[in-house]
CSV table of C-alpha atoms in Angstrom, one decimal:
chain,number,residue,atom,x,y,z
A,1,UNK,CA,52.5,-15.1,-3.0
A,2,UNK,CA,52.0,-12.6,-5.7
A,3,UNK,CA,52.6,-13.3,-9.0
A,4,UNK,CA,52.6,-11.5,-12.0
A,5,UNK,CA,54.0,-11.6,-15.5
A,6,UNK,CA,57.0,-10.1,-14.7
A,7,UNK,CA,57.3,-12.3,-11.4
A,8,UNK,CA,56.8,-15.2,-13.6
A,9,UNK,CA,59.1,-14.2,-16.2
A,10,UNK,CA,62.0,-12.7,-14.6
A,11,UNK,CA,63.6,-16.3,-14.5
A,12,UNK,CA,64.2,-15.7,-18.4
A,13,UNK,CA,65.1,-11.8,-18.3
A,14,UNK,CA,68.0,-13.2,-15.3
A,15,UNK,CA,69.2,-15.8,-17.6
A,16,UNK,CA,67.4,-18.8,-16.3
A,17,UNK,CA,69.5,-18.9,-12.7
A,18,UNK,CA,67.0,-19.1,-10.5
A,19,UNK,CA,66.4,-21.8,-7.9
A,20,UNK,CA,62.8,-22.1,-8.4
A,21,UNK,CA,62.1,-22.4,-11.9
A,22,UNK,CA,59.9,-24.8,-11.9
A,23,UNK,CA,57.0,-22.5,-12.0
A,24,UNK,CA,57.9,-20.0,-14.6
A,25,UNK,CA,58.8,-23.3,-16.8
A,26,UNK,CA,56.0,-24.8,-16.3
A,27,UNK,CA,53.3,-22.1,-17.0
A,28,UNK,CA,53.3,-21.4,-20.5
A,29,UNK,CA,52.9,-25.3,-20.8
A,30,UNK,CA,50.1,-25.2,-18.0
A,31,UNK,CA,48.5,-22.1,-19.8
A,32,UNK,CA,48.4,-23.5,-23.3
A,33,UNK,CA,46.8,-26.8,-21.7
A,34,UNK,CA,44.3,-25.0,-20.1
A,35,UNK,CA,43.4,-23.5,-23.5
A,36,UNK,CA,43.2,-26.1,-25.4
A,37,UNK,CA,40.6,-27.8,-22.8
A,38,UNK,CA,38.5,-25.1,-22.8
A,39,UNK,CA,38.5,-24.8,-26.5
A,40,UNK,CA,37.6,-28.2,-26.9
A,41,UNK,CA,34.9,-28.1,-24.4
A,42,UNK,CA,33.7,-24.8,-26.3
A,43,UNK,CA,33.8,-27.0,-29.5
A,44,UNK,CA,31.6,-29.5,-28.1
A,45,UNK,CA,29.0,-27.6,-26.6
A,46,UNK,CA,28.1,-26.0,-29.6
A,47,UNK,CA,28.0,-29.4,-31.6
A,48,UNK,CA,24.3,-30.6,-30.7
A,49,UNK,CA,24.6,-34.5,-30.5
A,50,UNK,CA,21.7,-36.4,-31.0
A,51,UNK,CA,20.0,-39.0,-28.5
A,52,UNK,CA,22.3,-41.7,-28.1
A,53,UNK,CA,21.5,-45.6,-26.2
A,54,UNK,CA,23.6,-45.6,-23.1
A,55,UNK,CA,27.1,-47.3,-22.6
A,56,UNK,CA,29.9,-46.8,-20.7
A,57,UNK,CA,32.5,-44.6,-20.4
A,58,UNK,CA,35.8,-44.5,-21.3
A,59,UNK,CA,39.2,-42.5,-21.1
A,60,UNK,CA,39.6,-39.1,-22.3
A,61,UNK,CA,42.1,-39.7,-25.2
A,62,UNK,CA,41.4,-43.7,-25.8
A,63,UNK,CA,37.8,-44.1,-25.3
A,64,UNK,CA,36.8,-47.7,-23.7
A,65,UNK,CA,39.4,-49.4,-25.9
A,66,UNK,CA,41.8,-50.3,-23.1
A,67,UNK,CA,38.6,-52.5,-21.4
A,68,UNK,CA,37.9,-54.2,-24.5
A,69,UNK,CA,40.4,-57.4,-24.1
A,70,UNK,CA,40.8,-58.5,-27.5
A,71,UNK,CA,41.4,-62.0,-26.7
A,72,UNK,CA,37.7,-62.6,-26.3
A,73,UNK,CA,36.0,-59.5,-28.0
A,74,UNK,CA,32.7,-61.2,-28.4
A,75,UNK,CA,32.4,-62.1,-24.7
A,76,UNK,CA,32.9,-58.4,-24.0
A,77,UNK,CA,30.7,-57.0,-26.1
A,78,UNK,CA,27.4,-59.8,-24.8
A,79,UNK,CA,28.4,-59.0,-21.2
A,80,UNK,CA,28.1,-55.1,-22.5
A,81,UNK,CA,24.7,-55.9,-23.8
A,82,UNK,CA,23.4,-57.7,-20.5
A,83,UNK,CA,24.8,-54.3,-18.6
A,84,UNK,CA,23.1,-51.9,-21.2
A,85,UNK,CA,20.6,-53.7,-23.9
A,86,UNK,CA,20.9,-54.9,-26.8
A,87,UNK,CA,22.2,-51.4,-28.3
A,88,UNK,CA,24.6,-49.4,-26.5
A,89,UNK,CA,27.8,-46.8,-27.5
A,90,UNK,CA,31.1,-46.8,-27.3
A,91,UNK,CA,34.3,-44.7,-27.8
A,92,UNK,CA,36.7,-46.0,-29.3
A,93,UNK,CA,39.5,-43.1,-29.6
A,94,UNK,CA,37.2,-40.3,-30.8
A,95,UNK,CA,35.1,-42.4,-32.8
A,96,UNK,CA,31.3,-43.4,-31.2
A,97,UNK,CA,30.4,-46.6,-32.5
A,98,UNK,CA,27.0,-47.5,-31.4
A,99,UNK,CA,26.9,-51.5,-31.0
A,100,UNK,CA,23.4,-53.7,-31.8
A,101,UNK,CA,23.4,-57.1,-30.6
A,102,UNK,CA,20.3,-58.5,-31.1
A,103,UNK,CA,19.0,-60.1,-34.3
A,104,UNK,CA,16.0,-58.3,-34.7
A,105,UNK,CA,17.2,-55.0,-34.1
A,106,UNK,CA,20.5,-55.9,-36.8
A,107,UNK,CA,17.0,-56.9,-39.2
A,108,UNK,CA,15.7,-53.4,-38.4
A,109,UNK,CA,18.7,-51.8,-39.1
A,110,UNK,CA,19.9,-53.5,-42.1
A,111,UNK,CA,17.1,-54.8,-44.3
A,112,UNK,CA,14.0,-52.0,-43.2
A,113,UNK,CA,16.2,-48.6,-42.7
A,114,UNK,CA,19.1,-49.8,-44.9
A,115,UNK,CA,18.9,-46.4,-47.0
A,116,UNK,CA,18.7,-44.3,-43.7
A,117,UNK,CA,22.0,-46.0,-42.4
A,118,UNK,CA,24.1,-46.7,-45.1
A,119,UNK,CA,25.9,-43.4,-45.1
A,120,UNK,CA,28.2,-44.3,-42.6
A,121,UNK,CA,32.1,-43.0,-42.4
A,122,UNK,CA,34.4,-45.6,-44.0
A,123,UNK,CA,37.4,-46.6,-42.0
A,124,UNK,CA,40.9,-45.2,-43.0
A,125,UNK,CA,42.2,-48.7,-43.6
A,126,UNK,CA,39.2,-49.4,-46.0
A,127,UNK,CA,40.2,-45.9,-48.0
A,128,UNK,CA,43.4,-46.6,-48.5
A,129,UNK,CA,43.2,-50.2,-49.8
A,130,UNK,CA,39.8,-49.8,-51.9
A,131,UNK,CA,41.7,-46.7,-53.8
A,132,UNK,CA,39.5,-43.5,-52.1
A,133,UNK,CA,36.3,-46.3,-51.3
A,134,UNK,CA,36.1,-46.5,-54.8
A,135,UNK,CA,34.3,-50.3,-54.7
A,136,UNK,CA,31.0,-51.3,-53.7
A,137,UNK,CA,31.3,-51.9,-50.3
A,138,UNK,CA,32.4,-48.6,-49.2
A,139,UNK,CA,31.3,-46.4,-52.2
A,140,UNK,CA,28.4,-43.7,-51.6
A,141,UNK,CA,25.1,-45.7,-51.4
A,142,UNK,CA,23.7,-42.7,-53.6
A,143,UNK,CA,26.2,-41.7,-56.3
A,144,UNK,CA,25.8,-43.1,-59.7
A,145,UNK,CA,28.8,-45.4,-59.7
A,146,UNK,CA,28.0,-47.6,-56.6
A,147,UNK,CA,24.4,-48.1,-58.7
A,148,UNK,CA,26.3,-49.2,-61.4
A,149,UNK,CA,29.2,-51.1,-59.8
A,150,UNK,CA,26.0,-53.3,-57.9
A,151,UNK,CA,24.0,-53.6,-61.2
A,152,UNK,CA,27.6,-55.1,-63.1
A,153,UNK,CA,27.6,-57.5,-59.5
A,154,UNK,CA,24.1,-58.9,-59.7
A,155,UNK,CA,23.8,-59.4,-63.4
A,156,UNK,CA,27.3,-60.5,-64.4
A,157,UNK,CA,29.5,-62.2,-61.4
A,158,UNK,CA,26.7,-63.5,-59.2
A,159,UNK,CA,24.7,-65.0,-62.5
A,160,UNK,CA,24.2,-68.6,-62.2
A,161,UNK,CA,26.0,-69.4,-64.5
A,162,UNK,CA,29.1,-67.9,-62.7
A,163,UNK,CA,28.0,-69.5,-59.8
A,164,UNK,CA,27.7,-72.5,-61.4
A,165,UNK,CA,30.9,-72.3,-62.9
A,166,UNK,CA,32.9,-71.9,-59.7
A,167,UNK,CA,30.5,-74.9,-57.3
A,168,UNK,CA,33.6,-77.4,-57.5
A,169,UNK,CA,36.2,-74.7,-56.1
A,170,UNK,CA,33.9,-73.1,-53.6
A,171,UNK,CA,32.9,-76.4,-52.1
A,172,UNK,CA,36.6,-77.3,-51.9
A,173,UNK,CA,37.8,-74.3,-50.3
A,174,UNK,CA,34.8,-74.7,-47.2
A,175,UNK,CA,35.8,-78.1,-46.9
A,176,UNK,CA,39.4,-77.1,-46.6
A,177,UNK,CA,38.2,-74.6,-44.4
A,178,UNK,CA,36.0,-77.1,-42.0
A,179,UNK,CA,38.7,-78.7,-41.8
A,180,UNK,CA,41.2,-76.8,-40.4
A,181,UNK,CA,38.6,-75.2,-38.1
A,182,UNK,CA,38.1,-78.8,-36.8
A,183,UNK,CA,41.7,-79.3,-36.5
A,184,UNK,CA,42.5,-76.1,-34.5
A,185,UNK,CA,39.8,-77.4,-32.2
């Protein structure tokens, strides 16, 4: 069969009253699909991505989120870590997450190349409820204000004598909280 754009197009210059219409319907939409993958394949080909640990692969759109099971996260991710190591990606959506489940990598990563990691993206939940990251937990580890904002933390509210002050309430609320864990049990 021979198509060509007039072929494919005469449907609409007839008035739509053709029997097979499927085609012509359906090729702008399969045309514009076909685009758009390309486009995004073009897109990520030019963006050089560093080495990454391995891990598997997920869906297209959704990542490896529909595997997870979120009843029992933690059992996911340690049977994850016996198939790839103890670090290993993951999509979630478009977002890579790169997962490290052993202590002494978490030491590396945290305590000896905390500078070199701490410039991570902050989740959109996190944005929206610290104001714009505007705290110390999601603030730019370099600008100014998180350097002040941890100076006011360590001098002022975790003095002893703040912590001091609040013993009798903290140790109430862990041994409200033991206790409910033990009840749940």
């Amino acid at each position: 069969m021979h198509l060509t754009a007039y072929s494919l197009f005469s449907w609409l210059l007839n008035g739509g009253n053709q029997k097979d219409g499927f085609l012509p319907a359906a090729f702008p939409f399969l045309v514009a699909m076909l685009g758009l993958s390309l486009w995004y394949l073009f897109l990520k080909a030019r963006k050089p991505m560093a080495p990454l640990p391995p891990g598997p692969l997920g869906l297209p759109i959704v990542g490896y989120l529909p595997f997870l099971g979120f009843d029992n996260l933690h059992l996911v991710f340690t049977e994850l870590a016996g198939v790839y190591g103890p670090i290993y990606k993951l999509w979630l959506g478009n977002k890579l997450i790169v997962v490290i489940s052993s202590p002494s990598l978490v030491k590396e990563v945290v305590r000896d190349n905390d500078i070199a990691f701490s410039e991570r993206e902050s989740p959109i939940a996190a944005q929206i409820i610290t104001f714009g990251t505007n705290d110390i937990a999601f603030d730019s580890y370099s600008s100014p204000s998180w350097k002040h904002k941890r100076k006011i933390l360590a001098s002022d509210m975790l003095s002893s004598a703040n912590l001091n002050a609040c013993y009798d309430l903290r140790r109430e609320k862990v041994m409200e909280m033991v206790g409910d864990v033990y009840e749940n049990v």
